[in-house]
Amino acid sequence: MAFFGLTALGAQNPFESLAKSHAILNIFTLDEFREGWDAVAKGNSELELSQIEAVLHFVYHGPAPEPELILFKEKLGLDRTTPITWPEFATAYEDLVAKIEADEQSLSGRLGSAATYTSYDELCKAKDKGIKLEYGPKEKLVAPLTAVQEFGWNAHESVEKRTIHGKKSCPETIYASELYKSGMYF
């Protein structure tokens, strides 16, 4: 659903927009990729597979999201040794955009790949049975969905592991231990 034609301002489904597998390649035009191609190729008619990341960096005005890099590299061939021409790149882009748009029309595209359940009833049944999910939110999402999830999202990066050594005994426990040993306190 578009609001005054502004469709590139974010997905309406947070599970879809924050999923690690979500691609937004279709918000850019082929002309924008041509500008990126020309900026990276600098007059050459071909690029190496390793230079595709630089083209995406130009188009995205920063590091390209991981799903887009993976999509392009898989479409063009991961073990490719021959250079890539502009027509090959343009065909790959058009195929990927068609696939993304088809996925958005399907039910799985609307739910997003980060959604585990398709209904509230399924969620309740799994909760009642005590079924633990195979993957947590950190493995499925690039950022927390809610403010509550922000706490602890990057906890492992900032918390240092410390060993805590408790007291073996204090005056109160020594006194209570002696009372118990003497038989006065049961």
JSON list of C-alpha atoms in Angstrom, two decimals:
[
{"chain": "A", "resi": 1, "resn": "MET", "atom": "CA", "xyz": [0.00, 0.00, 0.00]},
{"chain": "A", "resi": 2, "resn": "ALA", "atom": "CA", "xyz": [1.47, 3.32, -1.00]},
{"chain": "A", "resi": 3, "resn": "PHE", "atom": "CA", "xyz": [0.90, 6.67, 0.65]},
{"chain": "A", "resi": 4, "resn": "PHE", "atom": "CA", "xyz": [0.98, 9.37, -2.04]},
{"chain": "A", "resi": 5, "resn": "GLY", "atom": "CA", "xyz": [3.29, 7.19, -4.11]},
{"chain": "A", "resi": 6, "resn": "LEU", "atom": "CA", "xyz": [5.99, 7.02, -1.42]},
{"chain": "A", "resi": 7, "resn": "THR", "atom": "CA", "xyz": [6.66, 3.30, -1.22]},
{"chain": "A", "resi": 8, "resn": "ALA", "atom": "CA", "xyz": [10.37, 3.33, -0.41]},
{"chain": "A", "resi": 9, "resn": "LEU", "atom": "CA", "xyz": [9.98, 4.75, 3.09]},
{"chain": "A", "resi": 10, "resn": "GLY", "atom": "CA", "xyz": [9.90, 1.33, 4.70]},
{"chain": "A", "resi": 11, "resn": "ALA", "atom": "CA", "xyz": [7.87, -1.82, 4.82]},
{"chain": "A", "resi": 12, "resn": "GLN", "atom": "CA", "xyz": [4.56, -1.89, 6.63]},
{"chain": "A", "resi": 13, "resn": "ASN", "atom": "CA", "xyz": [5.42, -5.28, 8.10]},
{"chain": "A", "resi": 14, "resn": "PRO", "atom": "CA", "xyz": [8.27, -5.04, 10.63]},
{"chain": "A", "resi": 15, "resn": "PHE", "atom": "CA", "xyz": [8.95, -8.78, 10.42]},
{"chain": "A", "resi": 16, "resn": "GLU", "atom": "CA", "xyz": [9.55, -8.36, 6.71]},
{"chain": "A", "resi": 17, "resn": "SER", "atom": "CA", "xyz": [11.61, -5.18, 6.87]},
{"chain": "A", "resi": 18, "resn": "LEU", "atom": "CA", "xyz": [13.96, -6.39, 9.62]},
{"chain": "A", "resi": 19, "resn": "ALA", "atom": "CA", "xyz": [14.39, -9.95, 8.38]},
{"chain": "A", "resi": 20, "resn": "LYS", "atom": "CA", "xyz": [17.96, -10.78, 7.47]},
{"chain": "A", "resi": 21, "resn": "SER", "atom": "CA", "xyz": [16.74, -12.28, 4.22]},
{"chain": "A", "resi": 22, "resn": "HIS", "atom": "CA", "xyz": [14.68, -9.24, 3.20]},
{"chain": "A", "resi": 23, "resn": "ALA", "atom": "CA", "xyz": [15.86, -7.57, 0.00]},
{"chain": "A", "resi": 24, "resn": "ILE", "atom": "CA", "xyz": [14.94, -4.01, -1.02]},
{"chain": "A", "resi": 25, "resn": "LEU", "atom": "CA", "xyz": [16.66, -4.11, -4.37]},
{"chain": "A", "resi": 26, "resn": "ASN", "atom": "CA", "xyz": [13.44, -3.25, -6.18]},
{"chain": "A", "resi": 27, "resn": "ILE", "atom": "CA", "xyz": [13.29, 0.32, -4.84]},
{"chain": "A", "resi": 28, "resn": "PHE", "atom": "CA", "xyz": [16.16, 1.32, -7.13]},
{"chain": "A", "resi": 29, "resn": "THR", "atom": "CA", "xyz": [15.90, 1.75, -10.87]},
{"chain": "A", "resi": 30, "resn": "LEU", "atom": "CA", "xyz": [18.09, 0.27, -13.54]},
{"chain": "A", "resi": 31, "resn": "ASP", "atom": "CA", "xyz": [19.35, 3.79, -14.33]},
{"chain": "A", "resi": 32, "resn": "GLU", "atom": "CA", "xyz": [20.68, 4.14, -10.77]},
{"chain": "A", "resi": 33, "resn": "PHE", "atom": "CA", "xyz": [22.57, 0.89, -11.17]},
{"chain": "A", "resi": 34, "resn": "ARG", "atom": "CA", "xyz": [23.91, 2.08, -14.52]},
{"chain": "A", "resi": 35, "resn": "GLU", "atom": "CA", "xyz": [25.31, 5.19, -12.78]},
{"chain": "A", "resi": 36, "resn": "GLY", "atom": "CA", "xyz": [26.97, 2.97, -10.18]},
{"chain": "A", "resi": 37, "resn": "TRP", "atom": "CA", "xyz": [28.31, 0.68, -12.90]},
{"chain": "A", "resi": 38, "resn": "ASP", "atom": "CA", "xyz": [29.81, 3.61, -14.81]},
{"chain": "A", "resi": 39, "resn": "ALA", "atom": "CA", "xyz": [31.34, 5.08, -11.63]},
{"chain": "A", "resi": 40, "resn": "VAL", "atom": "CA", "xyz": [33.06, 1.80, -10.75]},
{"chain": "A", "resi": 41, "resn": "ALA", "atom": "CA", "xyz": [33.96, 0.66, -14.28]},
{"chain": "A", "resi": 42, "resn": "LYS", "atom": "CA", "xyz": [35.56, 4.01, -15.21]},
{"chain": "A", "resi": 43, "resn": "GLY", "atom": "CA", "xyz": [35.31, 3.43, -18.95]},
{"chain": "A", "resi": 44, "resn": "ASN", "atom": "CA", "xyz": [35.74, -0.35, -18.92]},
{"chain": "A", "resi": 45, "resn": "SER", "atom": "CA", "xyz": [32.95, -2.44, -20.36]},
{"chain": "A", "resi": 46, "resn": "GLU", "atom": "CA", "xyz": [33.43, -5.27, -17.88]},
{"chain": "A", "resi": 47, "resn": "LEU", "atom": "CA", "xyz": [33.73, -5.72, -14.11]},
{"chain": "A", "resi": 48, "resn": "GLU", "atom": "CA", "xyz": [34.97, -8.52, -11.91]},
{"chain": "A", "resi": 49, "resn": "LEU", "atom": "CA", "xyz": [32.58, -10.21, -9.49]},
{"chain": "A", "resi": 50, "resn": "SER", "atom": "CA", "xyz": [34.44, -8.61, -6.58]},
{"chain": "A", "resi": 51, "resn": "GLN", "atom": "CA", "xyz": [33.62, -5.13, -7.96]},
{"chain": "A", "resi": 52, "resn": "ILE", "atom": "CA", "xyz": [29.86, -5.72, -7.82]},
{"chain": "A", "resi": 53, "resn": "GLU", "atom": "CA", "xyz": [29.96, -4.81, -4.12]},
{"chain": "A", "resi": 54, "resn": "ALA", "atom": "CA", "xyz": [31.39, -1.40, -5.08]},
{"chain": "A", "resi": 55, "resn": "VAL", "atom": "CA", "xyz": [28.51, -0.86, -7.53]},
{"chain": "A", "resi": 56, "resn": "LEU", "atom": "CA", "xyz": [25.99, -1.66, -4.81]},
{"chain": "A", "resi": 57, "resn": "HIS", "atom": "CA", "xyz": [27.88, 0.59, -2.39]},
{"chain": "A", "resi": 58, "resn": "PHE", "atom": "CA", "xyz": [27.50, 3.45, -4.87]},
{"chain": "A", "resi": 59, "resn": "VAL", "atom": "CA", "xyz": [23.78, 2.83, -5.39]},
{"chain": "A", "resi": 60, "resn": "TYR", "atom": "CA", "xyz": [22.99, 2.43, -1.67]},
{"chain": "A", "resi": 61, "resn": "HIS", "atom": "CA", "xyz": [25.22, 5.38, -0.71]},
{"chain": "A", "resi": 62, "resn": "GLY", "atom": "CA", "xyz": [26.92, 3.15, 1.81]},
{"chain": "A", "resi": 63, "resn": "PRO", "atom": "CA", "xyz": [27.43, -0.53, 2.52]},
{"chain": "A", "resi": 64, "resn": "ALA", "atom": "CA", "xyz": [24.85, -2.65, 0.74]},
{"chain": "A", "resi": 65, "resn": "PRO", "atom": "CA", "xyz": [22.71, -4.97, 2.85]},
{"chain": "A", "resi": 66, "resn": "GLU", "atom": "CA", "xyz": [23.92, -8.55, 2.97]},
{"chain": "A", "resi": 67, "resn": "PRO", "atom": "CA", "xyz": [20.84, -10.06, 1.23]},
{"chain": "A", "resi": 68, "resn": "GLU", "atom": "CA", "xyz": [21.43, -7.95, -1.87]},
{"chain": "A", "resi": 69, "resn": "LEU", "atom": "CA", "xyz": [25.08, -8.94, -2.11]},
{"chain": "A", "resi": 70, "resn": "ILE", "atom": "CA", "xyz": [24.19, -12.59, -1.76]},
{"chain": "A", "resi": 71, "resn": "LEU", "atom": "CA", "xyz": [21.41, -12.35, -4.36]},
{"chain": "A", "resi": 72, "resn": "PHE", "atom": "CA", "xyz": [23.66, -10.73, -6.96]},
{"chain": "A", "resi": 73, "resn": "LYS", "atom": "CA", "xyz": [26.60, -13.04, -6.36]},
{"chain": "A", "resi": 74, "resn": "GLU", "atom": "CA", "xyz": [24.40, -16.14, -6.56]},
{"chain": "A", "resi": 75, "resn": "LYS", "atom": "CA", "xyz": [22.67, -14.88, -9.70]},
{"chain": "A", "resi": 76, "resn": "LEU", "atom": "CA", "xyz": [25.93, -14.00, -11.45]},
{"chain": "A", "resi": 77, "resn": "GLY", "atom": "CA", "xyz": [27.76, -17.13, -10.23]},
{"chain": "A", "resi": 78, "resn": "LEU", "atom": "CA", "xyz": [29.77, -17.43, -7.02]},
{"chain": "A", "resi": 79, "resn": "ASP", "atom": "CA", "xyz": [32.73, -19.20, -8.64]},
{"chain": "A", "resi": 80, "resn": "ARG", "atom": "CA", "xyz": [32.76, -17.02, -11.73]},
{"chain": "A", "resi": 81, "resn": "THR", "atom": "CA", "xyz": [36.19, -16.15, -13.11]},
{"chain": "A", "resi": 82, "resn": "THR", "atom": "CA", "xyz": [35.14, -14.32, -16.28]},
{"chain": "A", "resi": 83, "resn": "PRO", "atom": "CA", "xyz": [34.32, -10.60, -16.18]},
{"chain": "A", "resi": 84, "resn": "ILE", "atom": "CA", "xyz": [30.70, -9.42, -16.07]},
{"chain": "A", "resi": 85, "resn": "THR", "atom": "CA", "xyz": [29.28, -7.18, -18.78]},
{"chain": "A", "resi": 86, "resn": "TRP", "atom": "CA", "xyz": [26.59, -4.55, -18.32]},
{"chain": "A", "resi": 87, "resn": "PRO", "atom": "CA", "xyz": [23.91, -6.54, -20.21]},
{"chain": "A", "resi": 88, "resn": "GLU", "atom": "CA", "xyz": [24.53, -9.55, -17.93]},
{"chain": "A", "resi": 89, "resn": "PHE", "atom": "CA", "xyz": [24.30, -7.35, -14.86]},
{"chain": "A", "resi": 90, "resn": "ALA", "atom": "CA", "xyz": [21.11, -5.65, -16.10]},
{"chain": "A", "resi": 91, "resn": "THR", "atom": "CA", "xyz": [19.48, -9.02, -16.84]},
{"chain": "A", "resi": 92, "resn": "ALA", "atom": "CA", "xyz": [20.43, -10.29, -13.38]},
{"chain": "A", "resi": 93, "resn": "TYR", "atom": "CA", "xyz": [18.95, -7.14, -11.81]},
{"chain": "A", "resi": 94, "resn": "GLU", "atom": "CA", "xyz": [15.67, -7.49, -13.73]},
{"chain": "A", "resi": 95, "resn": "ASP", "atom": "CA", "xyz": [15.38, -11.19, -12.79]},
{"chain": "A", "resi": 96, "resn": "LEU", "atom": "CA", "xyz": [16.02, -10.43, -9.12]},
{"chain": "A", "resi": 97, "resn": "VAL", "atom": "CA", "xyz": [13.49, -7.59, -9.06]},
{"chain": "A", "resi": 98, "resn": "ALA", "atom": "CA", "xyz": [10.87, -9.86, -10.64]},
{"chain": "A", "resi": 99, "resn": "LYS", "atom": "CA", "xyz": [11.57, -12.52, -8.00]},
{"chain": "A", "resi": 100, "resn": "ILE", "atom": "CA", "xyz": [11.37, -10.00, -5.13]},
{"chain": "A", "resi": 101, "resn": "GLU", "atom": "CA", "xyz": [8.10, -8.58, -6.40]},
{"chain": "A", "resi": 102, "resn": "ALA", "atom": "CA", "xyz": [6.64, -12.08, -6.81]},
{"chain": "A", "resi": 103, "resn": "ASP", "atom": "CA", "xyz": [7.68, -12.92, -3.23]},
{"chain": "A", "resi": 104, "resn": "GLU", "atom": "CA", "xyz": [6.02, -9.75, -1.96]},
{"chain": "A", "resi": 105, "resn": "GLN", "atom": "CA", "xyz": [2.76, -10.84, -3.56]},
{"chain": "A", "resi": 106, "resn": "SER", "atom": "CA", "xyz": [2.83, -14.30, -1.99]},
{"chain": "A", "resi": 107, "resn": "LEU", "atom": "CA", "xyz": [1.75, -15.05, 1.56]},
{"chain": "A", "resi": 108, "resn": "SER", "atom": "CA", "xyz": [5.28, -15.80, 2.72]},
{"chain": "A", "resi": 109, "resn": "GLY", "atom": "CA", "xyz": [6.47, -12.47, 1.36]},
{"chain": "A", "resi": 110, "resn": "ARG", "atom": "CA", "xyz": [3.80, -10.59, 3.30]},
{"chain": "A", "resi": 111, "resn": "LEU", "atom": "CA", "xyz": [4.56, -12.39, 6.54]},
{"chain": "A", "resi": 112, "resn": "GLY", "atom": "CA", "xyz": [8.28, -12.07, 6.12]},
{"chain": "A", "resi": 113, "resn": "SER", "atom": "CA", "xyz": [10.88, -14.71, 6.63]},
{"chain": "A", "resi": 114, "resn": "ALA", "atom": "CA", "xyz": [11.36, -13.68, 10.25]},
{"chain": "A", "resi": 115, "resn": "ALA", "atom": "CA", "xyz": [7.81, -14.68, 11.21]},
{"chain": "A", "resi": 116, "resn": "THR", "atom": "CA", "xyz": [7.66, -18.18, 12.69]},
{"chain": "A", "resi": 117, "resn": "TYR", "atom": "CA", "xyz": [3.92, -18.59, 13.01]},
{"chain": "A", "resi": 118, "resn": "THR", "atom": "CA", "xyz": [1.16, -17.63, 10.60]},
{"chain": "A", "resi": 119, "resn": "SER", "atom": "CA", "xyz": [-1.57, -17.29, 13.21]},
{"chain": "A", "resi": 120, "resn": "TYR", "atom": "CA", "xyz": [-2.11, -16.53, 16.88]},
{"chain": "A", "resi": 121, "resn": "ASP", "atom": "CA", "xyz": [-3.59, -20.01, 17.41]},
{"chain": "A", "resi": 122, "resn": "GLU", "atom": "CA", "xyz": [-0.37, -21.66, 16.21]},
{"chain": "A", "resi": 123, "resn": "LEU", "atom": "CA", "xyz": [1.63, -19.48, 18.58]},
{"chain": "A", "resi": 124, "resn": "CYS", "atom": "CA", "xyz": [-0.62, -20.39, 21.54]},
{"chain": "A", "resi": 125, "resn": "LYS", "atom": "CA", "xyz": [-0.44, -24.12, 20.75]},
{"chain": "A", "resi": 126, "resn": "ALA", "atom": "CA", "xyz": [3.35, -24.00, 20.55]},
{"chain": "A", "resi": 127, "resn": "LYS", "atom": "CA", "xyz": [3.51, -22.04, 23.81]},
{"chain": "A", "resi": 128, "resn": "ASP", "atom": "CA", "xyz": [1.21, -24.52, 25.58]},
{"chain": "A", "resi": 129, "resn": "LYS", "atom": "CA", "xyz": [3.30, -27.46, 24.39]},
{"chain": "A", "resi": 130, "resn": "GLY", "atom": "CA", "xyz": [6.50, -25.71, 25.45]},
{"chain": "A", "resi": 131, "resn": "ILE", "atom": "CA", "xyz": [8.03, -25.85, 21.98]},
{"chain": "A", "resi": 132, "resn": "LYS", "atom": "CA", "xyz": [11.27, -23.91, 21.82]},
{"chain": "A", "resi": 133, "resn": "LEU", "atom": "CA", "xyz": [12.14, -22.20, 18.54]},
{"chain": "A", "resi": 134, "resn": "GLU", "atom": "CA", "xyz": [15.18, -23.34, 16.62]},
{"chain": "A", "resi": 135, "resn": "TYR", "atom": "CA", "xyz": [16.30, -19.76, 15.95]},
{"chain": "A", "resi": 136, "resn": "GLY", "atom": "CA", "xyz": [15.88, -16.75, 18.20]},
{"chain": "A", "resi": 137, "resn": "PRO", "atom": "CA", "xyz": [15.18, -13.19, 17.10]},
{"chain": "A", "resi": 138, "resn": "LYS", "atom": "CA", "xyz": [18.87, -12.31, 16.85]},
{"chain": "A", "resi": 139, "resn": "GLU", "atom": "CA", "xyz": [19.43, -15.00, 14.22]},
{"chain": "A", "resi": 140, "resn": "LYS", "atom": "CA", "xyz": [16.42, -13.87, 12.15]},
{"chain": "A", "resi": 141, "resn": "LEU", "atom": "CA", "xyz": [16.41, -10.07, 12.45]},
{"chain": "A", "resi": 142, "resn": "VAL", "atom": "CA", "xyz": [19.00, -7.40, 11.79]},
{"chain": "A", "resi": 143, "resn": "ALA", "atom": "CA", "xyz": [17.69, -5.13, 14.57]},
{"chain": "A", "resi": 144, "resn": "PRO", "atom": "CA", "xyz": [15.30, -5.48, 17.53]},
{"chain": "A", "resi": 145, "resn": "LEU", "atom": "CA", "xyz": [11.58, -5.14, 16.75]},
{"chain": "A", "resi": 146, "resn": "THR", "atom": "CA", "xyz": [10.60, -3.59, 20.06]},
{"chain": "A", "resi": 147, "resn": "ALA", "atom": "CA", "xyz": [12.19, -1.39, 22.69]},
{"chain": "A", "resi": 148, "resn": "VAL", "atom": "CA", "xyz": [12.16, -4.31, 25.13]},
{"chain": "A", "resi": 149, "resn": "GLN", "atom": "CA", "xyz": [14.27, -6.39, 22.76]},
{"chain": "A", "resi": 150, "resn": "GLU", "atom": "CA", "xyz": [16.91, -3.64, 22.69]},
{"chain": "A", "resi": 151, "resn": "PHE", "atom": "CA", "xyz": [17.98, -4.61, 26.20]},
{"chain": "A", "resi": 152, "resn": "GLY", "atom": "CA", "xyz": [20.35, -7.50, 25.84]},
{"chain": "A", "resi": 153, "resn": "TRP", "atom": "CA", "xyz": [20.44, -7.42, 22.02]},
{"chain": "A", "resi": 154, "resn": "ASN", "atom": "CA", "xyz": [24.18, -6.73, 22.04]},
{"chain": "A", "resi": 155, "resn": "ALA", "atom": "CA", "xyz": [24.83, -7.78, 25.62]},
{"chain": "A", "resi": 156, "resn": "HIS", "atom": "CA", "xyz": [27.45, -10.35, 24.77]},
{"chain": "A", "resi": 157, "resn": "GLU", "atom": "CA", "xyz": [29.60, -7.68, 23.14]},
{"chain": "A", "resi": 158, "resn": "SER", "atom": "CA", "xyz": [29.84, -5.40, 26.18]},
{"chain": "A", "resi": 159, "resn": "VAL", "atom": "CA", "xyz": [29.59, -7.72, 29.18]},
{"chain": "A", "resi": 160, "resn": "GLU", "atom": "CA", "xyz": [32.84, -9.10, 30.47]},
{"chain": "A", "resi": 161, "resn": "LYS", "atom": "CA", "xyz": [32.84, -12.55, 31.99]},
{"chain": "A", "resi": 162, "resn": "ARG", "atom": "CA", "xyz": [33.78, -12.46, 35.66]},
{"chain": "A", "resi": 163, "resn": "THR", "atom": "CA", "xyz": [33.96, -15.23, 38.16]},
{"chain": "A", "resi": 164, "resn": "ILE", "atom": "CA", "xyz": [32.28, -14.43, 41.44]},
{"chain": "A", "resi": 165, "resn": "HIS", "atom": "CA", "xyz": [33.64, -16.09, 44.54]},
{"chain": "A", "resi": 166, "resn": "GLY", "atom": "CA", "xyz": [31.18, -16.13, 47.39]},
{"chain": "A", "resi": 167, "resn": "LYS", "atom": "CA", "xyz": [32.11, -16.05, 51.08]},
{"chain": "A", "resi": 168, "resn": "LYS", "atom": "CA", "xyz": [32.85, -19.41, 52.54]},
{"chain": "A", "resi": 169, "resn": "SER", "atom": "CA", "xyz": [31.61, -18.32, 55.94]},
{"chain": "A", "resi": 170, "resn": "CYS", "atom": "CA", "xyz": [30.93, -15.25, 57.97]},
{"chain": "A", "resi": 171, "resn": "PRO", "atom": "CA", "xyz": [30.65, -14.81, 61.76]},
{"chain": "A", "resi": 172, "resn": "GLU", "atom": "CA", "xyz": [26.90, -15.45, 61.70]},
{"chain": "A", "resi": 173, "resn": "THR", "atom": "CA", "xyz": [27.15, -18.72, 59.76]},
{"chain": "A", "resi": 174, "resn": "ILE", "atom": "CA", "xyz": [30.05, -19.94, 61.94]},
{"chain": "A", "resi": 175, "resn": "TYR", "atom": "CA", "xyz": [27.95, -19.30, 65.08]},
{"chain": "A", "resi": 176, "resn": "ALA", "atom": "CA", "xyz": [24.89, -21.02, 63.58]},
{"chain": "A", "resi": 177, "resn": "SER", "atom": "CA", "xyz": [27.02, -23.97, 62.48]},
{"chain": "A", "resi": 178, "resn": "GLU", "atom": "CA", "xyz": [28.44, -24.41, 65.98]},
{"chain": "A", "resi": 179, "resn": "LEU", "atom": "CA", "xyz": [24.96, -24.26, 67.48]},
{"chain": "A", "resi": 180, "resn": "TYR", "atom": "CA", "xyz": [23.77, -26.95, 65.10]},
{"chain": "A", "resi": 181, "resn": "LYS", "atom": "CA", "xyz": [26.80, -29.17, 65.82]},
{"chain": "A", "resi": 182, "resn": "SER", "atom": "CA", "xyz": [26.27, -28.92, 69.57]},
{"chain": "A", "resi": 183, "resn": "GLY", "atom": "CA", "xyz": [22.71, -30.10, 69.24]},
{"chain": "A", "resi": 184, "resn": "MET", "atom": "CA", "xyz": [21.16, -27.00, 70.81]},
{"chain": "A", "resi": 185, "resn": "TYR", "atom": "CA", "xyz": [19.52, -25.76, 67.64]},
{"chain": "A", "resi": 186, "resn": "PHE", "atom": "CA", "xyz": [17.45, -28.14, 65.53]}
]
